[in-house]
XYZ file of N, CA and C in Angstrom:
372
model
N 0.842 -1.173 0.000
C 0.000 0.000 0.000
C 0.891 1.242 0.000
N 0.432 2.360 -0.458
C 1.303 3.125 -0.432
C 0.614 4.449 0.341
N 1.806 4.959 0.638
C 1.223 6.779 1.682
C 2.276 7.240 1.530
N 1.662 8.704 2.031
C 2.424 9.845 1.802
C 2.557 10.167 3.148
N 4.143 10.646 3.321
C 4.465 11.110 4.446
C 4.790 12.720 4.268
N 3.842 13.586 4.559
C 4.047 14.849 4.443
C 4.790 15.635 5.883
N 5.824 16.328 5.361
C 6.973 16.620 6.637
C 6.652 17.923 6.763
N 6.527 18.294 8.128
C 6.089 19.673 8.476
C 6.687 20.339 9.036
N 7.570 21.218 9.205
C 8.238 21.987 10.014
C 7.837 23.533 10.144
N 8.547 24.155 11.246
C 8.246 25.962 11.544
C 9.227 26.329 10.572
N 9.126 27.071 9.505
C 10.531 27.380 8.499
C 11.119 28.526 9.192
N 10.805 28.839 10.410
C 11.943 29.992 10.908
C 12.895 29.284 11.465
N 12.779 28.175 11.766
C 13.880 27.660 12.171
C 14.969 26.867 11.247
N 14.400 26.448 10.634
C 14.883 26.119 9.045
C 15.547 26.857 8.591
N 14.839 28.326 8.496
C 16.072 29.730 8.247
C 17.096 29.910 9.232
N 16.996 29.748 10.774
C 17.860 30.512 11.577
C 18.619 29.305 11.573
N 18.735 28.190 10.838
C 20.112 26.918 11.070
C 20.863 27.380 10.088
N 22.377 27.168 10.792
C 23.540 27.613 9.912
C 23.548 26.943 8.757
N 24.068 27.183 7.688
C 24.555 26.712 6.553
C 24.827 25.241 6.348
N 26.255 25.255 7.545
C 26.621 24.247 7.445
C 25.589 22.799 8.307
N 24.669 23.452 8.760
C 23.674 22.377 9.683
C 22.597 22.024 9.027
N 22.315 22.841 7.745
C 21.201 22.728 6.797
C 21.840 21.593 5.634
N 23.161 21.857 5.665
C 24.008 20.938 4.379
C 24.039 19.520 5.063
N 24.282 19.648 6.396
C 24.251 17.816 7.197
C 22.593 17.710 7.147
N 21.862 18.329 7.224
C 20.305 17.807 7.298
C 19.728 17.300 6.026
N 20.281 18.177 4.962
C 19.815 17.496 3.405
C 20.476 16.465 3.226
N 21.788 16.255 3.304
C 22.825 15.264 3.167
C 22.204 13.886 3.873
N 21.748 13.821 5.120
C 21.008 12.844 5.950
C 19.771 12.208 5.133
N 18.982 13.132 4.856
C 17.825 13.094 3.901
C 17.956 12.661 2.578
N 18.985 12.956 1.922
C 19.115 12.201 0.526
C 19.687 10.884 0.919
N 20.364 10.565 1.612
C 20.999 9.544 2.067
C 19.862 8.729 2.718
N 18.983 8.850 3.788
C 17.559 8.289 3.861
C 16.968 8.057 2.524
N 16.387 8.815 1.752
C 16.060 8.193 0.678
C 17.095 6.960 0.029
N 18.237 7.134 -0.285
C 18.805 6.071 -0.779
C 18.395 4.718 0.221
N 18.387 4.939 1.271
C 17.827 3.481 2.235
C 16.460 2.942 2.180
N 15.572 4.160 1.588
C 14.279 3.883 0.905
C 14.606 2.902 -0.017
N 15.001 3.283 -0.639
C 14.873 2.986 -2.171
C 15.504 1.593 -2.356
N 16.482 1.025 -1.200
C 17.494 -0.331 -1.239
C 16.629 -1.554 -0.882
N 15.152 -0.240 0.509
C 14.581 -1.207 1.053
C 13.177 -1.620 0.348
N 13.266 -1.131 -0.902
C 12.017 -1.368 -1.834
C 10.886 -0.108 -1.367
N 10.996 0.498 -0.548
C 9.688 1.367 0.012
C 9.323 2.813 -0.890
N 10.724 3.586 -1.498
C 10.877 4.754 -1.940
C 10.378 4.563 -3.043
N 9.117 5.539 -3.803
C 8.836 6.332 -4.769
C 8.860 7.341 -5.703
N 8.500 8.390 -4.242
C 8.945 9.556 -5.157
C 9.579 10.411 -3.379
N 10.271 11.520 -3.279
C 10.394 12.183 -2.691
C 10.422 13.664 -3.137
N 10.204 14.875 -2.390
C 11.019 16.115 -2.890
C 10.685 17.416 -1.910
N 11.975 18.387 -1.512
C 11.552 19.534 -0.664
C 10.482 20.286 -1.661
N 10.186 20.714 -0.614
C 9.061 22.079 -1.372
C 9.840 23.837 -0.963
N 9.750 24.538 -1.939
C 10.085 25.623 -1.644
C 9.514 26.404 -0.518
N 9.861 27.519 -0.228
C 8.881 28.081 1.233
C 7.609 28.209 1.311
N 6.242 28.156 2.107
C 5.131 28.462 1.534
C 4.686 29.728 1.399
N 5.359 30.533 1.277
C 5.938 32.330 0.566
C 5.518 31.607 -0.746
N 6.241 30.904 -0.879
C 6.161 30.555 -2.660
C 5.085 29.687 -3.275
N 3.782 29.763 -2.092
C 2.654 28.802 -2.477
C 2.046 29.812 -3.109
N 0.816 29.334 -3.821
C -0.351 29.859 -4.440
C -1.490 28.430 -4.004
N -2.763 29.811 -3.246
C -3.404 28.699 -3.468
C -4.782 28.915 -3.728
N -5.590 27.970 -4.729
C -6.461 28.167 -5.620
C -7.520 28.047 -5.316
N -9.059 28.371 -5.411
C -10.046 27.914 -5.043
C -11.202 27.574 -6.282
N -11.897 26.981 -6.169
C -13.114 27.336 -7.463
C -14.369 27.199 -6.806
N -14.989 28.026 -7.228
C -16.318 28.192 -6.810
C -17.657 28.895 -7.775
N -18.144 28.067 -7.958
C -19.240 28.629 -9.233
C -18.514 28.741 -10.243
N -18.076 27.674 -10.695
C -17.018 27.995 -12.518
C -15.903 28.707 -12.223
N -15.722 29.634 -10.880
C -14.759 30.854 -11.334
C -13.110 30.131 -10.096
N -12.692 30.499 -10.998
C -10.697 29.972 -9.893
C -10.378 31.371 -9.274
N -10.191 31.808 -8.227
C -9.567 32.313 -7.602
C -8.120 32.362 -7.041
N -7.442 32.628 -7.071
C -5.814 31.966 -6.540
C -5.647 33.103 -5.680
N -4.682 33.044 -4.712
C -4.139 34.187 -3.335
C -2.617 33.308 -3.429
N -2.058 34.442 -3.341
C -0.745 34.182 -2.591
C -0.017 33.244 -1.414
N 0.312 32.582 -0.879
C 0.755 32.124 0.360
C 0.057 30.705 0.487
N 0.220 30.323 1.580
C -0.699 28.696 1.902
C -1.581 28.810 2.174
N -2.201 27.892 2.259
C -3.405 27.649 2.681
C -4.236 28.346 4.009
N -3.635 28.142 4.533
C -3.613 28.358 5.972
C -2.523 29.293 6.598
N -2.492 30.161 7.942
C -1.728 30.309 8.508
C -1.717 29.336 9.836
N -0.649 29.261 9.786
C -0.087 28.199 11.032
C 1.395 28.244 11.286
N 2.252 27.764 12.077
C 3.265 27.900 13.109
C 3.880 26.682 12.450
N 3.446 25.768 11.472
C 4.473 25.055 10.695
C 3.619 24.747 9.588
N 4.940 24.631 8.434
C 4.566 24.711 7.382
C 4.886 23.461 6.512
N 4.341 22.971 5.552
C 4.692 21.403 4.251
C 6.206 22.107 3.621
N 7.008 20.878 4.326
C 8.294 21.307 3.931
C 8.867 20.559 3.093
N 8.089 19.264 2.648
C 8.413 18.220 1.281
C 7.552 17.088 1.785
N 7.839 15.942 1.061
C 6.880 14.953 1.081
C 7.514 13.724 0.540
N 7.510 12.118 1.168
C 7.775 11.126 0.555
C 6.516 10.201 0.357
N 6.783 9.776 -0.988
C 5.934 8.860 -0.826
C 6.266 7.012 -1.204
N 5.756 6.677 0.153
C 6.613 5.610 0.212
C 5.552 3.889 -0.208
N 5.980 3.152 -0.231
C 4.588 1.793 -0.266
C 5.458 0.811 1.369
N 4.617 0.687 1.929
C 4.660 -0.446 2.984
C 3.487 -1.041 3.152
N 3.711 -2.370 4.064
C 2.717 -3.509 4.129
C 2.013 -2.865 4.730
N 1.527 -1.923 5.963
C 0.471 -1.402 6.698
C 0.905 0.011 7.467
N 0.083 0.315 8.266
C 0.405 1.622 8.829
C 1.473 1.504 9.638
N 1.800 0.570 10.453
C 2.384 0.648 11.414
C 4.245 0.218 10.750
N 4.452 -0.135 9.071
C 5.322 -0.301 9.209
C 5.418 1.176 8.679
N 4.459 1.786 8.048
C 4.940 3.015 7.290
C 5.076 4.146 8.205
N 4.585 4.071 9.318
C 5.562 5.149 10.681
C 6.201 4.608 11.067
N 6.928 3.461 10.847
C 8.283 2.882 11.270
C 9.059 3.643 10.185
N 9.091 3.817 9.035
C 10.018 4.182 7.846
C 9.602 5.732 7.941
N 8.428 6.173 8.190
C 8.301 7.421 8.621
C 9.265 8.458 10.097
N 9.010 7.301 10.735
C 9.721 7.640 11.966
C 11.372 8.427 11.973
N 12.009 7.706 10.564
C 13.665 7.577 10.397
C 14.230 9.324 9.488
N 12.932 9.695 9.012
C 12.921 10.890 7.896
C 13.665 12.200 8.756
N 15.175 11.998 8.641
C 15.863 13.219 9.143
C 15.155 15.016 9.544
N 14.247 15.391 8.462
C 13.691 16.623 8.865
C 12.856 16.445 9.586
N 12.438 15.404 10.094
C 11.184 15.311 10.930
C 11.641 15.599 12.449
N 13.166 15.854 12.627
C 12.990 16.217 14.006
C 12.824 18.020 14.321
N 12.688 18.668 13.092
C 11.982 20.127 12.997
C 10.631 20.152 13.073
N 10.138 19.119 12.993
C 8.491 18.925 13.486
C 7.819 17.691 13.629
N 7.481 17.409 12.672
C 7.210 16.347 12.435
C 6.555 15.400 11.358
N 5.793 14.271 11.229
C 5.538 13.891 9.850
C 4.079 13.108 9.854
N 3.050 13.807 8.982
C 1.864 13.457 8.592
C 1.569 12.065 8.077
N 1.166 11.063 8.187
C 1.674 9.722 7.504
C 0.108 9.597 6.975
N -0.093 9.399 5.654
C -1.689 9.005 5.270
C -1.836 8.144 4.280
N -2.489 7.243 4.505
C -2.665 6.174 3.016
C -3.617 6.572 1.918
N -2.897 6.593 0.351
C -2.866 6.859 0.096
C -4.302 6.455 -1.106
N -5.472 6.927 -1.092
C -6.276 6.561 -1.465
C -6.272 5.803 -3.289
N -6.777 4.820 -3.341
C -6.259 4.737 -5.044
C -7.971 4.465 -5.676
N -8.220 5.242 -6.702
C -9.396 5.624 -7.453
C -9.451 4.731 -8.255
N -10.737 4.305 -8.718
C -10.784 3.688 -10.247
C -11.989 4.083 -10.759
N -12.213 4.134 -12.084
C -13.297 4.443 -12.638
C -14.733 3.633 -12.618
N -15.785 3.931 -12.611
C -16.751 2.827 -12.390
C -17.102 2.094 -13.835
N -17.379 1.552 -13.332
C -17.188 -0.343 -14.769
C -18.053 0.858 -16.010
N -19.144 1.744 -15.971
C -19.751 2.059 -17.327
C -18.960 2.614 -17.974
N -17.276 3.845 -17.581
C -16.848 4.388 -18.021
C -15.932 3.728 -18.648
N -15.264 4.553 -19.854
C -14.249 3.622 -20.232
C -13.030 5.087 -20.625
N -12.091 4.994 -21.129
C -11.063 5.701 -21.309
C -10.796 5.612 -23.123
N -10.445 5.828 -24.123
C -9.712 5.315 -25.147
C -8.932 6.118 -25.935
């Protein structure tokens, strides 16, 4: 089954870590992924830019609206996301548990719903 582990952190603190403490934290993190990926679990991973740099959209009555910023204000923000496949929940916050940025906050773990079309439709 597969889920997404969405990683959340306060990005002021993210900003106020030195250089060199931000270069061992990505370094940890790409290197976690490589242990994903040996242990069959890794998909996809990737940081997200600040949520300064979100847009976010709405529609309502035909019409899209978009605003600047996230979604929400809140005290931590979606700071990237893996998405991983394990046998059940409990192993996927075990592999969740290991995700280096998660000790800046922490990590959302959700399975990952999978859609199919109903039998009248068809695609071609």
């Amino acid at each position: 089954m597969k889920y997404l582990c969405l990683i959340f952190y306060d990005e002021k603190k993210l900003e106020a870590m030195p250089e060199k403490e931000m270069q061992i934290l990505t370094d940890e993190a790409l290197d976690y992924d490589d242990v994903l990926r040996k242990g069959g679990h890794f998909i996809a991973a990737h940081a997200l830019q600040t949520a300064q740099a979100a847009s976010t959209l709405r529609v309502q009555k035909g019409k899209v609206s978009v605003t600047d910023g996230p979604f929400a204000e809140t005290n931590e923000q979606i700071g990237g996301f893996i998405l991983i496949e394990a046998r059940d929940l409990n192993e996927a916050i075990q592999v969740a548990s290991q995700i280096p940025p998660a000790r800046l906050g922490g990590v959302e773990v959700r399975p990952v719903m999978e859609l199919t079309r109903s039998s009248d439709k068809r695609t071609e």
